[in-house]
Coordinates of C-alpha atoms and ligand atoms in Angstrom, one line a residue:
Chain A
M1 CA 0.0 0.2 0.0
S2 CA 1.2 3.6 -0.9
Y3 CA 0.2 4.6 2.5
F4 CA 2.1 2.1 4.3
R5 CA 5.2 2.9 2.1
A6 CA 4.8 6.6 3.6
T7 CA 5.2 5.7 7.1
D8 CA 8.1 2.6 6.3
P9 CA 9.9 2.9 9.7
F10 CA 13.0 1.3 8.4
P11 CA 16.1 2.9 6.5
L12 CA 16.5 2.3 2.7
E13 CA 19.8 0.1 3.0
S14 CA 20.6 -0.7 -1.0
A15 CA 23.5 0.8 -2.5
E16 CA 21.5 3.0 -4.4
H17 CA 20.1 4.6 -1.5
T18 CA 22.6 5.1 1.1
K19 CA 26.6 5.5 1.2
L20 CA 26.3 3.2 4.4
H21 CA 25.4 0.1 2.3
E22 CA 28.4 -1.6 3.2
F23 CA 27.5 -1.7 6.9
Y24 CA 24.2 -3.4 5.9
A25 CA 26.1 -5.9 3.4
R26 CA 28.0 -7.0 6.7
L27 CA 25.4 -6.8 8.8
A28 CA 23.6 -9.5 6.6
A29 CA 26.7 -11.7 6.7
G30 CA 26.5 -11.3 10.7
R31 CA 29.2 -8.9 11.2
L32 CA 29.1 -5.6 12.8
A33 CA 30.8 -2.8 11.2
T34 CA 31.7 1.0 11.2
T35 CA 33.7 3.5 9.7
R36 CA 37.1 5.1 10.5
C37 CA 38.1 8.2 9.1
A38 CA 40.7 7.8 6.3
A39 CA 42.1 11.3 7.3
C40 CA 42.0 11.3 11.2
K41 CA 41.6 7.9 11.8
R42 CA 38.8 8.7 14.4
L43 CA 36.4 5.6 14.6
A44 CA 32.9 6.6 14.5
W45 CA 29.5 5.1 16.0
P46 CA 27.1 5.0 14.1
P47 CA 29.3 4.9 10.9
R48 CA 29.0 8.0 9.0
A49 CA 30.2 9.4 5.7
F50 CA 31.7 12.7 6.5
C51 CA 34.1 13.3 9.7
G52 CA 32.3 15.9 11.8
E53 CA 36.1 16.2 13.4
C54 CA 38.3 16.9 10.4
A55 CA 35.8 17.4 7.8
S56 CA 36.9 14.4 5.5
D57 CA 34.8 12.1 3.7
R58 CA 37.2 9.6 3.0
F59 CA 36.8 6.4 5.3
D60 CA 37.3 3.0 5.7
W61 CA 34.9 0.2 7.0
V62 CA 36.6 -1.8 10.2
D63 CA 34.8 -4.9 11.6
L64 CA 33.8 -4.5 15.4
S65 CA 33.7 -7.2 18.2
G66 CA 30.3 -8.6 17.6
E67 CA 30.3 -9.0 21.6
G68 CA 29.9 -6.3 24.2
T69 CA 28.2 -5.8 27.5
I70 CA 24.9 -3.7 28.6
H71 CA 25.9 -0.2 29.7
A72 CA 22.2 0.9 30.2
F73 CA 18.8 -0.7 29.4
T74 CA 15.1 0.2 30.0
I75 CA 12.0 -1.9 29.3
Q76 CA 9.0 -0.4 27.6
E77 CA 5.7 -1.9 28.2
V78 CA 3.4 0.4 26.4
G79 CA 3.0 3.2 24.3
L80 CA 5.4 1.9 21.5
P81 CA 4.8 2.8 17.8
S82 CA 2.5 0.5 15.9
G83 CA 4.1 -2.4 14.5
F84 CA 6.6 -2.3 17.6
A85 CA 5.0 -4.6 20.5
G86 CA 5.9 -4.5 24.3
P87 CA 7.7 -5.2 26.4
R88 CA 10.6 -4.2 24.6
V89 CA 14.3 -3.9 25.8
F90 CA 16.1 -0.9 24.6
A91 CA 19.8 -1.2 25.5
I92 CA 23.1 0.8 25.3
V93 CA 25.8 -1.5 24.6
K94 CA 29.4 -0.9 25.0
I95 CA 31.6 -2.6 22.2
D96 CA 35.3 -1.9 21.5
G97 CA 34.7 1.4 23.4
L98 CA 32.0 2.9 21.2
R99 CA 28.1 2.9 22.8
V100 CA 25.7 1.4 20.5
F101 CA 22.1 1.9 21.0
S102 CA 19.7 -1.1 20.0
I103 CA 17.4 -3.8 21.4
L104 CA 17.8 -7.0 22.9
V105 CA 15.9 -9.8 21.4
D106 CA 15.1 -13.4 22.8
A107 CA 15.7 -11.8 26.6
E108 CA 13.6 -12.5 29.7
P109 CA 13.1 -8.7 30.5
A110 CA 13.5 -9.6 34.3
K111 CA 16.9 -10.9 33.7
V112 CA 18.6 -8.0 31.9
A113 CA 21.0 -6.4 34.2
I114 CA 23.8 -3.5 33.7
G115 CA 27.1 -5.2 32.6
Q116 CA 25.7 -8.2 31.2
A117 CA 27.1 -9.6 28.0
V118 CA 25.4 -9.6 24.9
R119 CA 26.2 -10.3 21.3
L120 CA 25.3 -9.3 17.8
S121 CA 21.9 -11.0 16.4
P122 CA 21.1 -9.1 13.0
L123 CA 17.1 -8.8 13.0
R124 CA 15.7 -9.5 9.5
V125 CA 12.8 -6.5 9.2
A126 CA 10.5 -5.7 6.4
D127 CA 11.7 -5.8 2.8
D128 CA 12.0 -2.4 1.5
P129 CA 9.9 -1.5 -1.5
S130 CA 11.9 -2.9 -4.0
G131 CA 11.9 -6.3 -2.5
N132 CA 15.5 -6.1 -0.9
A133 CA 16.0 -7.7 2.4
R134 CA 16.6 -5.4 5.3
W135 CA 18.6 -6.0 8.9
L136 CA 19.1 -4.2 12.0
P137 CA 21.8 -4.4 14.5
A138 CA 20.0 -6.1 17.2
F139 CA 21.6 -8.0 20.3
R140 CA 20.9 -10.8 22.4
P141 CA 22.1 -12.4 25.5
A142 CA 25.7 -14.1 25.3
Chain B
M1 CA 20.7 45.7 20.7
R2 CA 17.2 46.8 21.3
K3 CA 15.2 46.0 24.3
V4 CA 12.4 43.4 23.6
A5 CA 9.0 42.3 25.7
L6 CA 6.0 40.4 25.4
V7 CA 3.0 42.4 25.2
G8 CA 0.4 39.7 24.9
A9 CA -0.1 35.8 25.0
G10 CA -3.1 33.5 24.6
V11 CA -3.6 29.8 24.8
S12 CA -6.3 27.7 23.3
K13 CA -7.8 24.9 25.6
F14 CA -5.2 21.9 25.4
G15 CA -6.5 18.0 25.2
V16 CA -7.5 15.8 22.6
R17 CA -9.1 18.3 21.1
K18 CA -12.2 17.8 18.5
A19 CA -10.5 20.7 16.7
S20 CA -8.7 21.0 13.4
Y21 CA -5.0 22.5 13.0
R22 CA -6.6 25.6 11.7
D23 CA -9.2 25.6 14.6
L24 CA -6.3 25.4 16.9
I25 CA -4.4 28.5 15.3
W26 CA -7.7 30.4 15.3
E27 CA -8.3 29.7 19.0
A28 CA -4.7 30.8 20.2
G29 CA -4.7 33.9 17.8
K30 CA -8.1 34.8 19.0
A31 CA -6.9 34.7 22.6
C32 CA -3.8 36.8 22.0
F33 CA -5.5 39.4 20.1
D34 CA -8.0 39.5 22.8
A35 CA -5.4 40.1 25.4
V36 CA -4.1 43.2 23.5
P37 CA -7.3 45.0 21.9
A38 CA -4.8 47.9 20.8
V39 CA -3.4 45.2 18.3
K40 CA -5.3 44.0 15.1
P41 CA -3.8 41.4 12.8
K42 CA -2.7 44.0 10.2
D43 CA -0.7 45.7 12.8
V44 CA 1.4 42.5 13.4
E45 CA 4.8 42.8 11.0
G46 CA 6.0 39.1 11.3
L47 CA 5.1 35.7 12.0
V48 CA 6.8 32.9 13.5
V49 CA 5.1 29.6 13.8
G50 CA 6.6 26.5 16.0
S51 CA 5.0 23.2 14.7
V52 CA 6.8 19.9 14.4
M53 CA 4.7 17.5 12.4
P54 CA 1.8 18.8 10.2
E55 CA 3.2 17.0 7.4
R56 CA 2.2 14.2 9.2
T57 CA -1.1 15.0 11.2
A58 CA -2.4 17.9 8.9
F59 CA -0.7 16.6 5.4
Q60 CA 0.2 20.3 5.3
S61 CA 3.5 22.3 5.0
H62 CA 3.9 26.3 4.1
I63 CA 2.5 26.7 7.6
S64 CA 3.6 30.2 8.4
S65 CA 1.8 31.4 5.3
M66 CA -1.1 29.5 6.1
A67 CA -1.5 30.4 9.7
A68 CA -0.8 34.2 8.6
E69 CA -3.8 33.9 6.1
A70 CA -6.0 32.2 8.8
L71 CA -5.2 35.3 11.3
G72 CA -5.2 38.2 8.9
I73 CA -1.7 38.8 9.4
R74 CA 0.3 40.3 6.5
P75 CA 4.2 39.8 7.3
S76 CA 6.3 42.7 6.0
A77 CA 9.3 42.0 8.2
L78 CA 9.7 38.0 9.3
S79 CA 7.6 35.2 8.2
A80 CA 9.3 31.8 9.3
R81 CA 8.2 28.3 10.9
T82 CA 10.7 26.6 13.4
E83 CA 10.7 22.8 13.4
H84 CA 13.1 22.1 16.3
M85 CA 10.9 19.0 17.8
C86 CA 9.7 19.6 21.4
A87 CA 11.4 23.1 21.7
S88 CA 9.9 24.4 18.4
G89 CA 8.1 27.2 20.2
T90 CA 10.9 28.6 22.4
V91 CA 13.0 28.7 19.2
G92 CA 10.4 30.6 17.4
I93 CA 10.5 33.1 20.2
R94 CA 14.4 33.3 19.9
Y95 CA 13.9 34.2 16.2
A96 CA 11.4 37.1 16.9
Y97 CA 13.7 38.3 19.9
A98 CA 16.7 38.6 17.6
F99 CA 14.9 40.1 14.6
I100 CA 13.2 43.0 16.8
A101 CA 16.6 43.4 19.1
A102 CA 18.6 44.0 15.7
G103 CA 15.9 46.5 14.4
L104 CA 14.5 44.4 11.6
A105 CA 10.8 44.3 13.3
D106 CA 8.9 46.1 15.7
L107 CA 6.0 43.7 16.6
V108 CA 6.0 39.7 15.8
M109 CA 3.5 37.3 16.7
V110 CA 4.9 33.8 17.9
L111 CA 2.4 31.0 17.5
G112 CA 3.0 27.5 18.3
V113 CA 0.6 24.6 17.5
E114 CA 0.3 21.1 17.2
K115 CA -2.6 18.5 16.2
L116 CA -0.9 15.2 17.4
N117 CA -4.2 13.3 17.9
Q118 CA -4.6 12.5 14.2
P119 CA -5.8 10.2 12.7
S120 CA -5.3 7.9 15.5
G121 CA -3.7 7.4 18.8
D122 CA -1.3 4.4 17.1
E123 CA -0.4 6.9 14.4
A124 CA 0.2 9.4 17.0
I125 CA 2.9 7.5 18.6
L126 CA 4.5 6.5 15.4
N127 CA 4.8 10.0 14.5
M128 CA 6.6 10.9 18.0
G129 CA 9.6 8.5 16.3
T130 CA 10.4 11.3 13.9
G131 CA 11.8 13.3 16.5
V132 CA 14.8 10.6 17.1
D133 CA 17.1 9.5 14.5
R134 CA 15.2 7.4 11.9
E135 CA 17.8 5.0 10.6
W136 CA 19.8 4.3 14.1
E137 CA 17.1 4.8 16.6
A138 CA 13.4 5.2 15.5
S139 CA 13.8 1.8 13.1
F140 CA 13.9 0.0 16.5
G141 CA 10.6 1.7 17.4
L142 CA 12.5 4.2 19.7
T143 CA 10.3 7.2 21.0
A144 CA 10.9 9.6 23.9
P145 CA 9.8 7.6 26.8
P146 CA 12.5 5.1 27.0
C147 CA 15.1 7.8 26.6
F148 CA 14.1 9.4 29.5
A149 CA 13.7 6.4 31.5
L150 CA 17.4 5.8 30.9
A151 CA 17.9 9.2 32.7
A152 CA 15.9 8.0 35.7
Q153 CA 17.3 4.8 36.0
R154 CA 20.8 6.7 36.3
H155 CA 19.8 9.1 38.6
I156 CA 18.2 6.6 41.1
A157 CA 21.3 4.5 40.8
E158 CA 23.9 7.4 41.2
Y159 CA 22.2 9.7 43.8
G160 CA 19.4 7.3 45.5
T161 CA 16.3 9.3 43.9
T162 CA 13.4 7.3 45.0
E163 CA 10.1 6.6 42.8
E164 CA 8.3 8.5 45.3
Q165 CA 10.2 11.4 44.7
L166 CA 9.7 11.1 40.9
A167 CA 5.9 10.8 41.7
M168 CA 5.8 13.8 43.7
V169 CA 6.6 15.7 40.3
G170 CA 3.5 14.5 39.0
V171 CA 1.2 15.1 42.0
K172 CA 2.5 18.6 41.9
N173 CA 2.1 19.4 38.4
H174 CA -1.2 17.6 37.9
T175 CA -2.3 19.5 41.1
H176 CA -1.2 22.8 39.4
A177 CA -3.3 22.0 36.3
S178 CA -6.3 21.4 38.4
K179 CA -6.4 25.4 38.5
N180 CA -5.7 25.7 35.0
P181 CA -9.0 25.7 32.6
N182 CA -6.9 25.2 29.6
A183 CA -5.2 22.0 30.9
H184 CA -5.5 18.7 29.5
F185 CA -5.9 17.1 32.9
Q186 CA -7.8 19.0 35.8
R187 CA -8.6 16.2 38.1
G188 CA -5.1 16.4 40.0
A189 CA -3.4 13.2 41.3
T190 CA -2.4 11.5 44.5
L191 CA 0.9 10.1 45.3
E192 CA -0.9 6.6 45.4
Q193 CA -2.5 7.3 41.9
V194 CA 1.0 8.2 40.5
L195 CA 2.9 5.2 41.9
G196 CA -0.2 2.7 41.1
S197 CA -0.5 3.9 37.5
R198 CA 1.0 1.5 34.9
M199 CA 4.1 1.1 34.0
I200 CA 5.5 2.8 30.5
S201 CA 8.9 2.5 30.4
S202 CA 10.7 1.4 33.6
P203 CA 11.0 3.3 35.9
L204 CA 8.4 6.0 34.4
R205 CA 5.0 5.2 35.1
L206 CA 1.9 6.9 33.4
F207 CA 1.4 9.7 35.6
M208 CA 5.3 10.6 35.2
C209 CA 4.9 11.2 31.5
S210 CA 3.3 13.9 29.7
P211 CA 0.5 12.8 27.2
I212 CA -0.2 13.0 23.5
T213 CA -2.0 16.4 23.3
D214 CA -3.5 19.0 20.8
G215 CA -3.2 22.6 21.4
A216 CA -1.8 25.9 20.4
A217 CA -0.9 29.4 21.9
A218 CA 0.3 32.9 21.0
V219 CA 2.7 35.8 22.2
L220 CA 3.1 39.0 20.9
V221 CA 6.6 40.3 21.0
A222 CA 7.7 43.8 20.5
S223 CA 10.2 46.3 20.5
E224 CA 10.6 48.6 23.5
E225 CA 9.1 51.7 21.9
R226 CA 6.0 49.5 20.4
A227 CA 5.8 47.6 24.0
R228 CA 5.3 51.0 26.0
A229 CA 2.9 52.3 23.5
L230 CA 0.6 49.2 24.1
T231 CA 0.9 48.3 27.6
D232 CA 2.2 49.9 31.2
T233 CA 3.1 46.2 32.1
P234 CA 5.4 44.5 29.1
V235 CA 7.1 41.5 30.5
W236 CA 10.9 41.8 29.3
I237 CA 12.9 39.2 27.8
R238 CA 16.1 39.6 29.7
G239 CA 18.1 36.4 28.8
T240 CA 18.3 33.6 26.4
G241 CA 20.5 30.5 25.6
Q242 CA 20.6 27.6 23.4
A243 CA 23.2 24.3 23.5
L244 CA 23.5 21.2 22.1
D245 CA 25.3 18.1 23.4
G246 CA 24.2 15.7 20.6
F247 CA 21.2 14.6 18.7
Q248 CA 21.7 10.4 19.1
L249 CA 21.3 8.7 22.4
T250 CA 25.1 7.7 21.9
S251 CA 26.3 11.0 21.4
L252 CA 25.1 12.2 24.9
H253 CA 27.1 12.6 28.1
E254 CA 27.7 8.9 28.8
N255 CA 25.7 9.4 32.2
Y256 CA 22.3 10.0 31.1
A257 CA 21.5 11.7 34.3
H258 CA 24.0 14.7 33.3
W259 CA 22.5 17.2 31.0
P260 CA 25.7 19.6 30.5
A261 CA 23.9 21.1 27.5
L262 CA 21.0 22.5 29.8
S263 CA 23.8 23.9 32.3
R264 CA 25.5 25.9 29.5
A265 CA 22.3 27.1 28.0
A266 CA 21.0 28.3 31.5
Q267 CA 24.5 29.9 31.9
A268 CA 24.2 32.0 28.9
A269 CA 20.8 33.1 29.9
Y270 CA 21.5 33.9 33.3
G271 CA 24.7 35.9 32.4
M272 CA 22.8 37.8 29.6
A273 CA 19.8 38.7 32.2
G274 CA 22.0 39.4 35.3
V275 CA 20.2 37.2 37.3
R276 CA 21.0 34.3 39.6
P277 CA 19.3 30.9 40.1
Q278 CA 18.2 32.0 43.4
D279 CA 16.6 35.1 41.8
V280 CA 13.7 33.3 39.8
D281 CA 10.2 33.4 41.1
V282 CA 8.7 31.4 38.7
A283 CA 10.0 28.6 36.5
E284 CA 8.1 26.5 33.5
V285 CA 10.4 23.6 33.4
H286 CA 10.1 21.0 30.5
D287 CA 8.6 18.2 32.6
C288 CA 8.0 15.9 29.4
F289 CA 8.8 13.1 31.9
A290 CA 9.1 13.5 35.9
I291 CA 12.9 12.7 35.5
A292 CA 13.5 15.4 33.3
E293 CA 12.1 18.3 36.0
L294 CA 14.2 16.8 38.7
I295 CA 17.2 17.0 36.4
A296 CA 16.4 20.5 35.4
Y297 CA 16.6 21.8 38.7
E298 CA 19.9 20.6 39.1
E299 CA 21.2 21.9 35.7
L300 CA 19.3 25.3 36.1
G301 CA 21.2 25.8 39.5
F302 CA 17.9 25.6 41.6
C303 CA 20.1 22.9 43.8
E304 CA 23.2 20.7 44.0
K305 CA 23.6 17.9 41.5
G306 CA 21.7 14.9 43.0
E307 CA 19.5 16.8 45.4
A308 CA 16.7 17.3 43.1
G309 CA 14.6 14.2 44.6
A310 CA 15.0 15.7 47.9
F311 CA 14.0 19.3 46.6
V312 CA 10.9 18.4 45.3
A313 CA 10.2 16.3 48.2
A314 CA 10.6 19.2 50.7
G315 CA 8.2 21.5 48.5
R316 CA 10.8 23.7 47.5
S317 CA 9.6 23.7 43.7
D318 CA 5.9 24.5 45.1
Y319 CA 4.0 27.5 46.2
G320 CA 5.8 28.6 49.4
G321 CA 9.3 27.2 48.2
D322 CA 12.1 28.5 46.5
V323 CA 10.9 28.7 43.3
V324 CA 7.5 27.9 41.8
V325 CA 8.2 25.4 39.1
N326 CA 5.5 24.5 36.5
S327 CA 2.5 26.7 38.0
R328 CA 0.2 26.1 34.9
G329 CA 0.6 22.3 35.2
G330 CA 3.8 21.6 33.3
L331 CA 3.6 19.2 30.2
M332 CA 2.4 16.6 32.4
G333 CA -0.7 18.3 33.3
C334 CA -1.3 20.4 30.3
G335 CA -0.2 18.4 27.8
H336 CA 2.6 18.7 25.3
P337 CA 1.4 19.7 21.9
L338 CA 5.2 19.9 21.0
G339 CA 5.5 23.3 19.0
A340 CA 3.0 24.8 21.2
T341 CA 4.6 24.0 24.7
G342 CA 7.4 26.8 24.7
V343 CA 4.8 29.5 23.6
A344 CA 2.2 28.2 26.3
Q345 CA 5.3 28.2 28.8
A346 CA 6.0 32.0 27.9
A347 CA 2.4 32.6 28.3
E348 CA 2.2 31.4 31.8
V349 CA 5.2 33.4 32.8
F350 CA 3.8 36.7 31.2
A351 CA 0.4 36.3 33.3
Q352 CA 2.5 35.5 36.3
L353 CA 4.5 38.6 36.0
R354 CA 1.9 40.7 35.5
G355 CA 0.1 39.4 38.3
E356 CA -2.7 38.0 36.1
A357 CA -2.3 34.4 36.8
G358 CA -5.5 34.0 39.2
A359 CA -5.5 31.0 41.4
R360 CA -2.4 30.0 40.3
Q361 CA -0.7 33.6 41.1
V362 CA 2.9 33.4 42.4
D363 CA 3.4 36.2 45.3
D364 CA 5.2 39.1 43.6
A365 CA 6.9 37.1 40.9
A366 CA 9.3 39.4 39.2
I367 CA 11.8 37.1 37.5
G368 CA 10.6 34.3 35.6
L369 CA 12.4 31.2 33.5
T370 CA 11.5 29.0 31.0
H371 CA 13.2 25.8 29.7
N372 CA 12.3 24.0 26.8
N373 CA 14.2 20.8 25.4
S374 CA 14.5 18.6 22.4
G375 CA 15.5 15.2 23.8
M376 CA 18.0 15.1 26.5
G377 CA 20.7 16.5 24.4
E378 CA 19.4 20.0 23.6
H379 CA 18.0 22.7 25.7
V380 CA 16.7 26.0 25.4
V381 CA 16.3 28.8 28.2
M382 CA 14.8 32.3 28.5
I383 CA 14.8 34.6 31.4
Y384 CA 12.0 37.2 31.6
G385 CA 11.8 40.4 34.1
R386 CA 9.0 42.3 35.1
E387 CA 11.5 45.3 35.1
S388 CA 13.6 45.5 32.0
R389 CA 17.1 45.7 34.1
Ligands
COA401 C1 2.6 7.3 28.2 C2 1.7 7.1 27.1 C3 2.4 6.2 26.3 C4 0.3 6.8 27.3 O1 -0.4 6.6 25.9 P1 -1.5 5.4 25.9 O2 -1.0 4.0 26.6 O3 -1.6 5.2 24.3 O4 -2.8 6.0 26.8 P2 -4.1 6.2 25.9 O5 -4.1 7.3 24.9 O6 -4.7 5.0 25.5 O7 -5.0 6.8 27.1 C5 -5.5 5.8 28.4 C6 -5.8 6.9 29.6 O8 -4.9 7.1 30.0 C7 -4.8 8.7 30.0 N1 -3.7 9.2 29.8 C8 -2.9 9.1 28.9 N2 -1.7 9.5 28.7 C9 -1.6 10.2 30.1 C10 -0.5 10.6 30.5 N3 0.9 11.1 30.1 N4 -0.8 10.8 32.1 C11 -1.8 10.7 32.6 N5 -3.1 10.4 32.0 C12 -2.8 9.9 31.0 C13 -5.8 9.0 28.9 O9 -6.5 10.5 29.2 C14 -7.0 8.1 29.1 O10 -7.8 8.1 30.4 P3 -9.2 7.7 30.0 O11 -9.2 6.2 30.0 O12 -9.8 8.1 31.6 O13 -9.8 8.5 29.1 C15 1.8 8.4 25.7 O14 0.8 9.3 26.6 C16 2.8 8.9 25.6 O15 3.6 8.5 24.7 N6 3.3 10.0 26.2 C17 4.5 10.5 25.9 C18 4.8 11.6 24.9 C19 6.0 11.9 24.3 O16 6.9 11.3 24.2 N7 6.3 13.3 24.4 C20 7.3 13.8 23.7 C21 8.3 14.0 25.0 S1 10.0 14.6 25.0
ZN402 ZN1 38.4 13.1 10.5

């Protein structure tokens, strides 16, 4: 439905739509990647095609560890946008010194704790309007 | 720079309104013009409209011109819309202030308007996700409640802030709202009711959250000369500050209970106004969630870092305390029609400093402050005075 497409909640991840396509391609293969500025070597999260420190637009892709720990989290019970069900565990995950925002899947909400080890668990979401598969970088208890 | 003052203000009824986007514009405009009978729409040289998502809720862009026509304003000096998520209204007031201070306009209306409950409750919450990063946050279903929940958890862990103290913010603001006929909620709330309300995002319960609200508000902003010609009791804009820590959650201070941008925005505003935190009599702070009001006490300098829970529990932010915070009922009691909120905050301070706040009047209020934020990482502070300096 054209109306649904107007409220597509997911990013367009294919090469013709974003400079960050490589992130999603690696994610589909089970890897968590980000960008490092080719000029000042700053490691970014999330990945970016322009360096806010030195204004360079040259960057390299680097794989991050797929394992991290929970820095902060909250469990939302109700009031989620339609299409997203509660309870939903939102978490800030520390990986390789970076803070990554995500959700925790396959977790028992009552058992989630700060410092808990988690690992990448790519989440397949609705295909894009052209039928390409789409993934988000979710996590699960390690 | 020239001195700038508010000379009039008006607010529509806030709530889940059976009214169109344009109806709300008419209501706030009418209330504001009624408050300053000497000013007719044709006298207004500029219009700034704070509005966040009419593209989604009214399928309408080109907002300032649409509102100007609705109100009969023919802008000759300034016409603009400010979209800055929850702080859009106050950002609009800053534009009007700057234009007038610079001598580019003498009389500008700032109107904030939002029709959020459209077409359905589900869609309203979906739309709220436009305020966070689509690719890296909203795609997971993130909206505001979990963000502020992270701050609340950290405040509890670090300073021993209790659920009761968070709840007291809800009780205070819902009680204030019961004296405000324009508020979304007017039934008040007890501590038991707040603590017993359903969990939204741990540890924030329903009555620790602002609701999804429709509403509009307008103020008239004038140069010194025009202000003195229009009223004996203008309310002066004494200071303003705005600061950004970051947009995405992962760009903010690692400790989500620390909001350095708010402290910077406040220092800029205090410095410009020549006032100290202890001079503030009445403050409208952005209590989108109870934790936001607590952290605001600290970053605005009303109390030390970590002491906000005790501050509200001791009644120091209520009538008879150090500073009356959210006399109109705040975002929790009045509701939070995004673009309208900052303008409605200014309208409350305007009424308080003129002694026109009726049952909500704060004794001898001379200095007022408003704080409006867009997420936890961006803050805008205004300081108003009964005296120009
Ligand atoms: C908290 C929230 C999720 C509740 O939404 P909901 O569960 O869909 O609630 P409903 O709209 O179904 O309302 C159910 C009842 O609760 C009441 N209610 C809704 N929100 C309320 C609130 N924040 N405080 C008190 N009561 C509230 C309604 O009036 C209604 O009462 P009724 O049954 O007597 O008519 C929603 O209000 C919300 O998302 N608030 C946050 C808004 C926001 O993020 N703003 C930006 C801040 S930066
Ligand atoms: Zn760089």
